Short mmCIF file of C-alpha atoms in Angstrom, two decimals:
data_model
loop_
_atom_site.label_atom_id
_atom_site.label_comp_id
_atom_site.label_asym_id
_atom_site.label_seq_id
_atom_site.Cartn_x
_atom_site.Cartn_y
_atom_site.Cartn_z
CA MET D 1 0.00 0.00 0.00
CA THR D 2 1.32 3.44 -0.95
CA TYR D 3 -1.39 5.55 0.75
CA ALA D 4 -2.99 6.66 -2.53
CA PHE D 5 -6.48 5.99 -3.90
CA LYS D 6 -4.79 4.53 -6.97
CA ASP D 7 -3.75 1.52 -4.87
CA LEU D 8 -7.33 0.26 -5.08
CA ALA D 9 -7.54 0.21 -8.88
CA LEU D 10 -3.95 -0.81 -9.53
CA SER D 11 -4.01 -3.73 -7.11
CA CYS D 12 -6.82 -5.14 -9.26
CA VAL D 13 -5.09 -4.30 -12.55
CA GLY D 14 -1.80 -5.94 -11.49
CA GLN D 15 -3.54 -9.17 -10.56
CA PHE D 16 -5.68 -9.19 -13.72
CA LEU D 17 -2.50 -8.78 -15.75
CA GLN D 18 -0.61 -11.53 -13.96
CA TYR D 19 -3.54 -13.95 -14.34
CA PHE D 20 -3.99 -13.48 -18.09
CA LEU D 21 -0.27 -13.22 -18.90
CA ASN D 22 0.37 -16.46 -17.03
CA LYS D 23 -2.36 -18.20 -19.04
CA ARG D 24 -0.81 -16.97 -22.30
CA ASN D 25 2.81 -17.39 -21.26
CA LYS D 26 3.35 -13.78 -22.33
CA HIS D 27 5.55 -10.95 -21.02
CA VAL D 28 4.78 -7.20 -21.06
CA THR D 29 6.87 -4.12 -20.35
CA VAL D 30 4.98 -1.37 -18.54
CA LEU D 31 5.94 2.28 -19.09
CA VAL D 32 4.74 4.75 -16.47
CA GLY D 33 5.21 8.49 -16.22
CA THR D 34 4.25 9.91 -12.86
CA ALA D 35 3.62 13.24 -11.21
CA GLY D 36 3.98 11.55 -7.81
CA ASP D 37 1.40 8.98 -6.73
CA THR D 38 0.84 6.82 -9.82
CA GLY D 39 4.44 5.61 -10.01
CA SER D 40 4.62 4.16 -6.53
CA ALA D 41 1.14 2.60 -6.75
CA ALA D 42 1.99 1.05 -10.13
CA ILE D 43 5.29 -0.35 -8.84
CA GLU D 44 3.61 -1.81 -5.77
CA SER D 45 0.95 -3.50 -7.91
CA VAL D 46 3.45 -5.43 -10.08
CA ARG D 47 6.69 -5.68 -8.07
CA GLY D 48 8.19 -9.17 -8.25
CA LEU D 49 5.59 -10.45 -10.73
CA LYS D 50 6.92 -12.99 -13.20
CA TRP D 51 5.44 -11.76 -16.46
CA ILE D 52 5.81 -8.01 -16.01
CA ASP D 53 8.68 -5.51 -16.09
CA ILE D 54 7.95 -1.91 -15.18
CA ILE D 55 9.84 1.28 -16.04
CA VAL D 56 8.83 4.39 -14.10
CA MET D 57 9.94 7.93 -14.92
CA LEU D 58 9.50 10.49 -12.14
CA PRO D 59 10.10 14.27 -12.38
CA LYS D 60 13.15 15.06 -10.26
CA GLY D 61 12.42 17.55 -7.47
CA ARG D 62 8.70 17.76 -8.31
CA CYS D 63 7.54 14.91 -6.07
CA THR D 64 7.70 14.89 -2.30
CA ARG D 65 10.63 13.07 -0.70
CA ILE D 66 8.32 10.31 0.52
CA GLN D 67 6.82 9.82 -2.94
CA GLU D 68 10.31 9.50 -4.42
CA LEU D 69 11.42 7.06 -1.73
CA GLN D 70 8.36 4.89 -2.30
CA MET D 71 9.62 4.41 -5.86
CA THR D 72 13.40 4.43 -5.52
CA THR D 73 13.59 2.03 -2.55
CA VAL D 74 11.89 -0.79 -4.45
CA ILE D 75 14.80 -2.98 -5.50
CA GLU D 76 13.32 -5.76 -7.61
CA ASP D 77 14.57 -7.37 -10.80
CA ASN D 78 11.45 -6.27 -12.67
CA VAL D 79 11.50 -2.61 -11.53
CA THR D 80 13.48 0.22 -13.20
CA VAL D 81 13.16 3.83 -12.00
CA PHE D 82 14.42 6.99 -13.71
CA SER D 83 14.68 10.38 -12.02
CA VAL D 84 14.16 12.83 -14.88
CA ASP D 85 15.17 16.47 -15.02
CA GLY D 86 11.81 17.59 -16.41
CA THR D 87 8.08 17.87 -15.81
CA SER D 88 5.51 15.09 -15.80
CA ASP D 89 4.06 16.43 -19.06
CA GLU D 90 7.50 16.20 -20.72
CA ILE D 91 7.85 12.64 -19.45
CA ASP D 92 4.42 11.69 -20.79
CA GLY D 93 5.44 13.12 -24.16
CA ILE D 94 8.43 10.76 -24.40
CA ILE D 95 6.34 7.76 -23.40
CA ARG D 96 3.72 8.66 -26.02
CA LYS D 97 6.45 8.61 -28.68
CA LEU D 98 7.28 5.00 -27.88
CA PHE D 99 3.64 3.97 -28.01
CA ALA D 100 3.23 5.87 -31.30
CA ASP D 101 5.97 3.66 -32.77
CA THR D 102 3.54 0.80 -33.24
CA ALA D 103 6.17 -1.67 -34.50
CA PHE D 104 8.35 -1.06 -31.43
CA ALA D 105 5.37 -1.16 -29.04
CA LYS D 106 4.12 -4.42 -30.53
CA LYS D 107 7.55 -6.05 -30.57
CA HIS D 108 8.06 -5.40 -26.85
CA ASN D 109 4.43 -5.72 -25.72
CA LEU D 110 4.42 -2.21 -24.27
CA MET D 111 1.58 -1.07 -22.04
CA SER D 112 0.94 1.56 -19.39
CA LEU D 113 -0.56 1.65 -15.92
CA ASN D 114 -1.21 5.38 -15.99
CA SER D 115 -4.89 6.26 -16.13
CA ILE D 116 -4.54 5.99 -19.90
CA ASN D 117 -5.07 2.29 -19.12
CA TRP D 118 -8.79 1.58 -19.51
CA CYS D 119 -8.77 -1.06 -16.77
CA ARG D 120 -7.88 1.60 -14.19
CA ILE D 121 -10.76 3.79 -15.29
CA MET D 122 -13.10 0.79 -15.22
CA VAL D 123 -12.24 -0.10 -11.62
CA GLN D 124 -12.50 3.54 -10.51
CA ILE D 125 -16.09 3.77 -11.77
CA ALA D 126 -17.00 1.70 -8.72
CA HIS D 127 -15.76 4.53 -6.44
CA PHE D 128 -18.56 6.77 -7.68
CA PHE D 129 -21.26 4.18 -7.13
CA TYR D 130 -19.95 3.51 -3.64
CA ALA D 131 -19.78 7.22 -2.81
CA TYR D 132 -23.27 7.78 -4.17
CA PHE D 133 -24.94 5.05 -2.16
CA VAL D 134 -23.13 6.01 1.05
CA CYS D 135 -24.26 9.62 0.67
CA ALA D 136 -27.74 8.79 -0.61
CA THR D 137 -28.58 6.40 2.21
CA SER D 138 -27.07 8.44 5.02
CA LYS D 139 -27.99 11.97 3.93
CA LEU D 140 -31.02 11.85 1.66
CA GLU D 141 -34.57 10.61 2.00
CA ASP D 142 -34.86 9.92 -1.72
CA SER D 143 -32.26 7.34 -2.77
CA LEU D 144 -32.52 8.59 -6.38
CA ALA D 145 -31.71 12.19 -5.48
CA VAL D 146 -28.60 13.82 -6.89
CA VAL D 147 -25.27 13.68 -5.05
CA GLU D 148 -22.51 16.16 -5.87
CA VAL D 149 -19.09 14.52 -6.15
CA VAL D 150 -16.03 16.77 -6.04
CA VAL D 151 -13.00 15.20 -7.72
CA PRO D 152 -9.40 16.46 -7.26
CA THR D 153 -8.23 16.41 -10.87
CA GLY D 154 -4.85 16.21 -12.61
CA GLY D 155 -4.69 13.72 -15.49
CA ALA D 156 -8.53 13.56 -15.43
CA GLY D 157 -8.72 9.77 -15.08
CA ASN D 158 -10.98 9.81 -12.04
CA ILE D 159 -13.32 12.46 -13.45
CA THR D 160 -13.53 10.34 -16.63
CA ALA D 161 -14.71 7.43 -14.48
CA GLY D 162 -17.30 9.80 -13.02
CA CYS D 163 -18.52 10.83 -16.48
CA ILE D 164 -18.94 7.17 -17.43
CA ALA D 165 -20.84 6.53 -14.18
CA ARG D 166 -23.20 9.39 -15.15
CA LYS D 167 -23.67 7.85 -18.59
CA MET D 168 -24.56 4.60 -16.83
CA GLY D 169 -27.37 6.46 -15.07
CA LEU D 170 -25.81 7.33 -11.72
CA PRO D 171 -27.41 10.64 -10.58
CA VAL D 172 -24.28 12.56 -9.64
CA GLN D 173 -23.18 16.11 -10.32
CA LEU D 174 -19.44 16.22 -11.00
CA VAL D 175 -17.06 18.97 -9.94
CA ALA D 176 -13.47 18.89 -11.23
CA ALA D 177 -11.30 20.69 -8.67
CA VAL D 178 -7.86 21.61 -10.04
CA ASN D 179 -4.82 23.48 -8.77
CA GLU D 180 -3.23 26.42 -10.58
CA ASN D 181 -2.45 24.16 -13.55
CA ASP D 182 -5.95 24.96 -14.73
CA ILE D 183 -6.34 23.80 -18.33
CA LEU D 184 -9.32 21.65 -17.38
CA HIS D 185 -11.00 24.56 -15.59
CA ARG D 186 -10.52 26.80 -18.63
CA THR D 187 -11.89 24.05 -20.84
CA VAL D 188 -15.05 23.70 -18.77
CA LEU D 189 -15.52 27.44 -18.28
CA HIS D 190 -14.65 28.78 -21.75
CA GLY D 191 -14.09 25.78 -24.03
CA ASP D 192 -10.43 26.84 -24.13
CA PHE D 193 -8.33 23.66 -24.30
CA SER D 194 -4.97 25.40 -24.55
CA LEU D 195 -1.67 25.01 -22.74
CA ALA D 196 -0.38 27.63 -20.34
CA GLU D 197 3.21 28.80 -20.73
CA SER D 198 4.54 26.33 -18.17
CA VAL D 199 3.62 23.76 -15.55
CA LYS D 200 3.42 25.38 -12.11
CA ALA D 201 4.93 23.47 -9.19
CA SER D 202 2.37 23.24 -6.38
CA LEU D 203 1.76 21.57 -3.02
CA SER D 204 -0.64 19.20 -4.82
CA SER D 205 2.22 17.95 -6.98
CA ALA D 206 0.52 14.84 -8.39
CA MET D 207 -1.93 17.23 -10.10
CA ASP D 208 0.77 19.41 -11.70
CA ILE D 209 -0.32 18.46 -15.20
CA GLN D 210 -1.00 20.74 -18.17
CA GLU D 211 -2.02 18.00 -20.62
CA PRO D 212 -4.70 15.88 -18.92
CA TYR D 213 -4.72 13.10 -21.49
CA ASN D 214 -8.03 11.65 -20.30
CA LEU D 215 -9.85 14.76 -21.51
CA GLU D 216 -9.73 13.17 -24.95
CA ARG D 217 -11.91 10.38 -23.55
CA ILE D 218 -14.33 12.90 -22.04
CA PHE D 219 -14.51 14.80 -25.35
CA TRP D 220 -15.31 11.55 -27.15
CA LEU D 221 -17.89 10.42 -24.62
CA LEU D 222 -19.71 13.76 -24.47
CA SER D 223 -19.55 14.43 -28.24
CA GLY D 224 -21.83 11.48 -28.86
CA MET D 225 -18.77 9.28 -29.49
CA ASP D 226 -17.88 11.23 -32.64
CA SER D 227 -14.52 9.59 -33.34
CA PRO D 228 -13.66 11.50 -36.57
CA LEU D 229 -14.28 14.85 -34.83
CA ILE D 230 -12.19 13.97 -31.77
CA LYS D 231 -9.36 12.62 -33.93
CA LYS D 232 -9.30 15.87 -35.90
CA MET D 233 -9.43 17.97 -32.70
CA MET D 234 -6.59 16.12 -31.01
CA GLU D 235 -4.41 16.26 -34.12
CA GLU D 236 -4.93 20.02 -34.17
CA PHE D 237 -4.09 20.27 -30.48
CA GLU D 238 -0.96 18.17 -30.94
CA LYS D 239 0.31 20.64 -33.55
CA SER D 240 -0.56 23.96 -31.94
CA LYS D 241 -1.25 23.08 -28.26
CA ARG D 242 -4.31 25.31 -28.59
CA LEU D 243 -7.90 24.35 -29.28
CA GLN D 244 -11.31 26.02 -29.00
CA LEU D 245 -14.00 23.41 -28.53
CA PRO D 246 -17.03 23.33 -30.84
CA ALA D 247 -19.94 25.09 -29.16
CA TYR D 248 -22.12 21.98 -28.84
CA LEU D 249 -19.29 19.98 -27.25
CA HIS D 250 -18.48 22.79 -24.82
CA LYS D 251 -22.16 22.90 -23.81
CA SER D 252 -22.23 19.13 -23.33
CA ILE D 253 -19.20 19.32 -21.04
CA LYS D 254 -20.71 22.16 -19.00
CA ASP D 255 -23.92 20.13 -18.66
CA ASN D 256 -21.95 17.26 -17.15
CA VAL D 257 -19.06 18.84 -15.24
CA THR D 258 -18.46 22.04 -13.31
CA SER D 259 -15.02 23.08 -12.11
CA CYS D 260 -12.98 25.31 -9.85
CA THR D 261 -9.33 26.23 -9.44
CA VAL D 262 -7.52 26.33 -6.09
CA SER D 263 -4.26 28.02 -5.05
CA ASP D 264 -1.59 26.74 -2.64
CA ALA D 265 -2.73 29.40 -0.16
CA ASP D 266 -6.25 27.93 -0.36
CA VAL D 267 -4.85 24.44 0.21
CA ILE D 268 -2.93 25.47 3.31
CA HIS D 269 -5.96 27.27 4.74
CA THR D 270 -8.23 24.27 4.03
CA ILE D 271 -5.87 21.76 5.65
CA ARG D 272 -5.84 23.91 8.78
CA HIS D 273 -9.60 24.57 8.67
CA CYS D 274 -10.47 20.88 8.32
CA TRP D 275 -8.15 19.93 11.17
CA ASP D 276 -9.58 22.59 13.48
CA GLU D 277 -13.14 21.70 12.57
CA ASN D 278 -12.99 17.90 12.27
CA HIS D 279 -9.59 16.81 13.60
CA TYR D 280 -9.05 15.22 10.18
CA LEU D 281 -5.75 15.73 8.36
CA LEU D 282 -6.10 16.29 4.62
CA CYS D 283 -3.48 15.64 1.98
CA PRO D 284 -2.95 18.70 -0.26
CA HIS D 285 -4.71 17.03 -3.22
CA THR D 286 -7.80 16.17 -1.22
CA ALA D 287 -7.67 19.72 0.17
CA VAL D 288 -8.18 21.04 -3.37
CA ALA D 289 -11.59 19.34 -3.42
CA VAL D 290 -12.48 20.30 0.15
CA THR D 291 -11.69 23.94 -0.65
CA TYR D 292 -14.58 23.85 -3.10
CA HIS D 293 -16.82 22.49 -0.33
CA TYR D 294 -15.89 25.32 2.04
CA ARG D 295 -16.53 27.87 -0.70
CA GLN D 296 -20.02 26.43 -1.18
CA SER D 297 -20.88 25.97 2.50
CA ASP D 298 -22.83 29.23 2.73
CA ILE D 299 -25.14 28.27 -0.12
CA ILE D 300 -25.38 24.50 0.40
CA SER D 301 -28.85 23.13 -0.21
CA LYS D 302 -30.41 20.59 2.14
CA SER D 303 -31.73 18.74 -0.90
CA ILE D 304 -28.28 17.70 -2.10
CA ALA D 305 -25.45 15.81 -0.47
CA ARG D 306 -21.84 16.49 -1.35
CA CYS D 307 -18.91 14.06 -1.37
CA CYS D 308 -15.25 15.09 -1.76
CA LEU D 309 -13.11 12.24 -3.05
CA ALA D 310 -9.88 11.76 -1.10
CA THR D 311 -6.81 10.94 -3.16
CA ALA D 312 -4.06 10.15 -0.65
CA SER D 313 -2.99 10.15 2.98
CA ALA D 314 -1.48 13.29 4.46
CA VAL D 315 1.38 11.13 5.75
CA LYS D 316 2.99 11.41 2.28
CA PHE D 317 2.98 15.22 2.30
CA PRO D 318 4.60 16.45 5.52
CA GLU D 319 5.74 19.68 3.84
CA ALA D 320 2.16 20.77 3.16
CA VAL D 321 1.04 19.78 6.65
CA GLN D 322 3.84 21.83 8.21
CA LYS D 323 2.94 24.85 6.05
CA ALA D 324 -0.53 24.63 7.59
CA GLY D 325 1.06 24.92 11.03
CA LEU D 326 0.33 21.31 11.95
CA THR D 327 2.46 18.33 12.95
CA PRO D 328 2.80 15.63 10.25
CA GLU D 329 1.88 12.05 11.05
CA VAL D 330 4.73 9.56 10.72
CA THR D 331 3.83 5.90 10.35
CA THR D 332 6.34 3.12 10.95
CA ASP D 333 6.52 2.04 7.31
CA ILE D 334 7.06 5.62 6.12
CA LYS D 335 9.79 6.12 8.71
CA MET D 336 11.50 2.94 7.49
CA LEU D 337 11.76 4.34 3.95
CA GLU D 338 14.55 6.66 5.11
CA GLU D 339 16.60 3.65 6.21
CA LYS D 340 16.30 1.69 2.96
CA SER D 341 18.78 1.59 0.09
CA THR D 342 17.73 3.29 -3.12
CA ARG D 343 18.23 2.39 -6.77
CA PHE D 344 17.48 4.66 -9.72
CA ALA D 345 19.08 6.14 -12.80
CA VAL D 346 19.18 9.83 -13.73
CA MET D 347 18.07 11.42 -17.00
CA LYS D 348 19.64 14.86 -17.32
CA LYS D 349 18.10 17.70 -19.30
CA GLU D 350 20.66 17.31 -22.08
CA ASP D 351 20.28 13.52 -22.36
CA GLU D 352 18.39 11.81 -25.16
CA TRP D 353 15.48 10.62 -23.05
CA GLU D 354 13.71 8.75 -25.81
CA GLN D 355 16.81 6.81 -26.78
CA ILE D 356 17.61 5.94 -23.17
CA LEU D 357 14.08 4.64 -22.73
CA ARG D 358 14.24 2.62 -25.94
CA ASP D 359 17.60 1.14 -24.91
CA THR D 360 16.17 0.18 -21.52
CA VAL D 361 13.23 -1.60 -23.11
CA GLU D 362 15.59 -3.45 -25.47
CA ALA D 363 17.84 -4.45 -22.55
CA ILE D 364 14.86 -5.91 -20.70
CA ALA D 365 13.94 -7.95 -23.78
CA ILE D 366 17.50 -9.30 -24.08
CA ARG D 367 17.54 -10.23 -20.39
CA ARG D 368 14.19 -11.98 -20.71
CA GLU D 369 15.39 -14.01 -23.69
CA SER D 370 18.66 -15.12 -22.09
#
């Protein structure tokens, strides 16, 4: 367990993979780019498994120390970790290049455990049904009444699961709560799917993403599954990194999702507020969602329940807890991370990241064949 909500989905995905790969006597190489939490959860889900090798690329200095240690202290034959002098978006770009090389991807059976993996989205749909029925039965007289679900959002995987749950008939109102990397908020508000000048480092580091790749899935789902349109849109975005959504698609998104953006100052205030009010310690990502709740508290309607999805334990983010003037929790297993040996390789800014990654995949294949 890595103290992230992604443990739930990835523990299922890892076991599904192992079961079917064992039946087919087949090996896969998993490529994962991470902004913090996904990497450690993905490693934990497949570490030591016979039919799977995993390569994780983390953005150096943009994860918390505990997040980095959860990845770099895993010393297993099937785990390779790179500390990359870049952002998570830059890392995702390199990984996409390898998957775009279909001959290379097929030869080495490449796959990902980021939320680009459909199986992760599928498992996470269950979170929304669980949240709905807990809120509906405990807060509402009418079990078919609407529940508002506030989702801390980075790569938009979890909010995609929520959109699918809505399509399945679950009566939820979705709120995408983002940090100052606000492309999703601008998309919902103005239909402006365009990159900002740079990725901003924040306390909610796992959400420091300017290209939330799952938005493509949301566009497709809410456009009436218009594949030619979405293909054309994403090709345009890939070239210019700017895109104005068609009016009908923008309206469809606004009908399904609302959004807000939250600053680090808001996060710090919310962590403190929640502790003072409930004696509950929030992680900075969860605090992004709870900030929305506090903003709405003056106008909350008794006819609707609200649920804020938690993404991780505060134990992984002592820096944010300290900024809120509180004392971080330290569990035994987290404390032990500091005493473990680490193993990782470094990708410097001037290195050829794509070639290094290709060489690593090839080396794994040679080792597997020998």
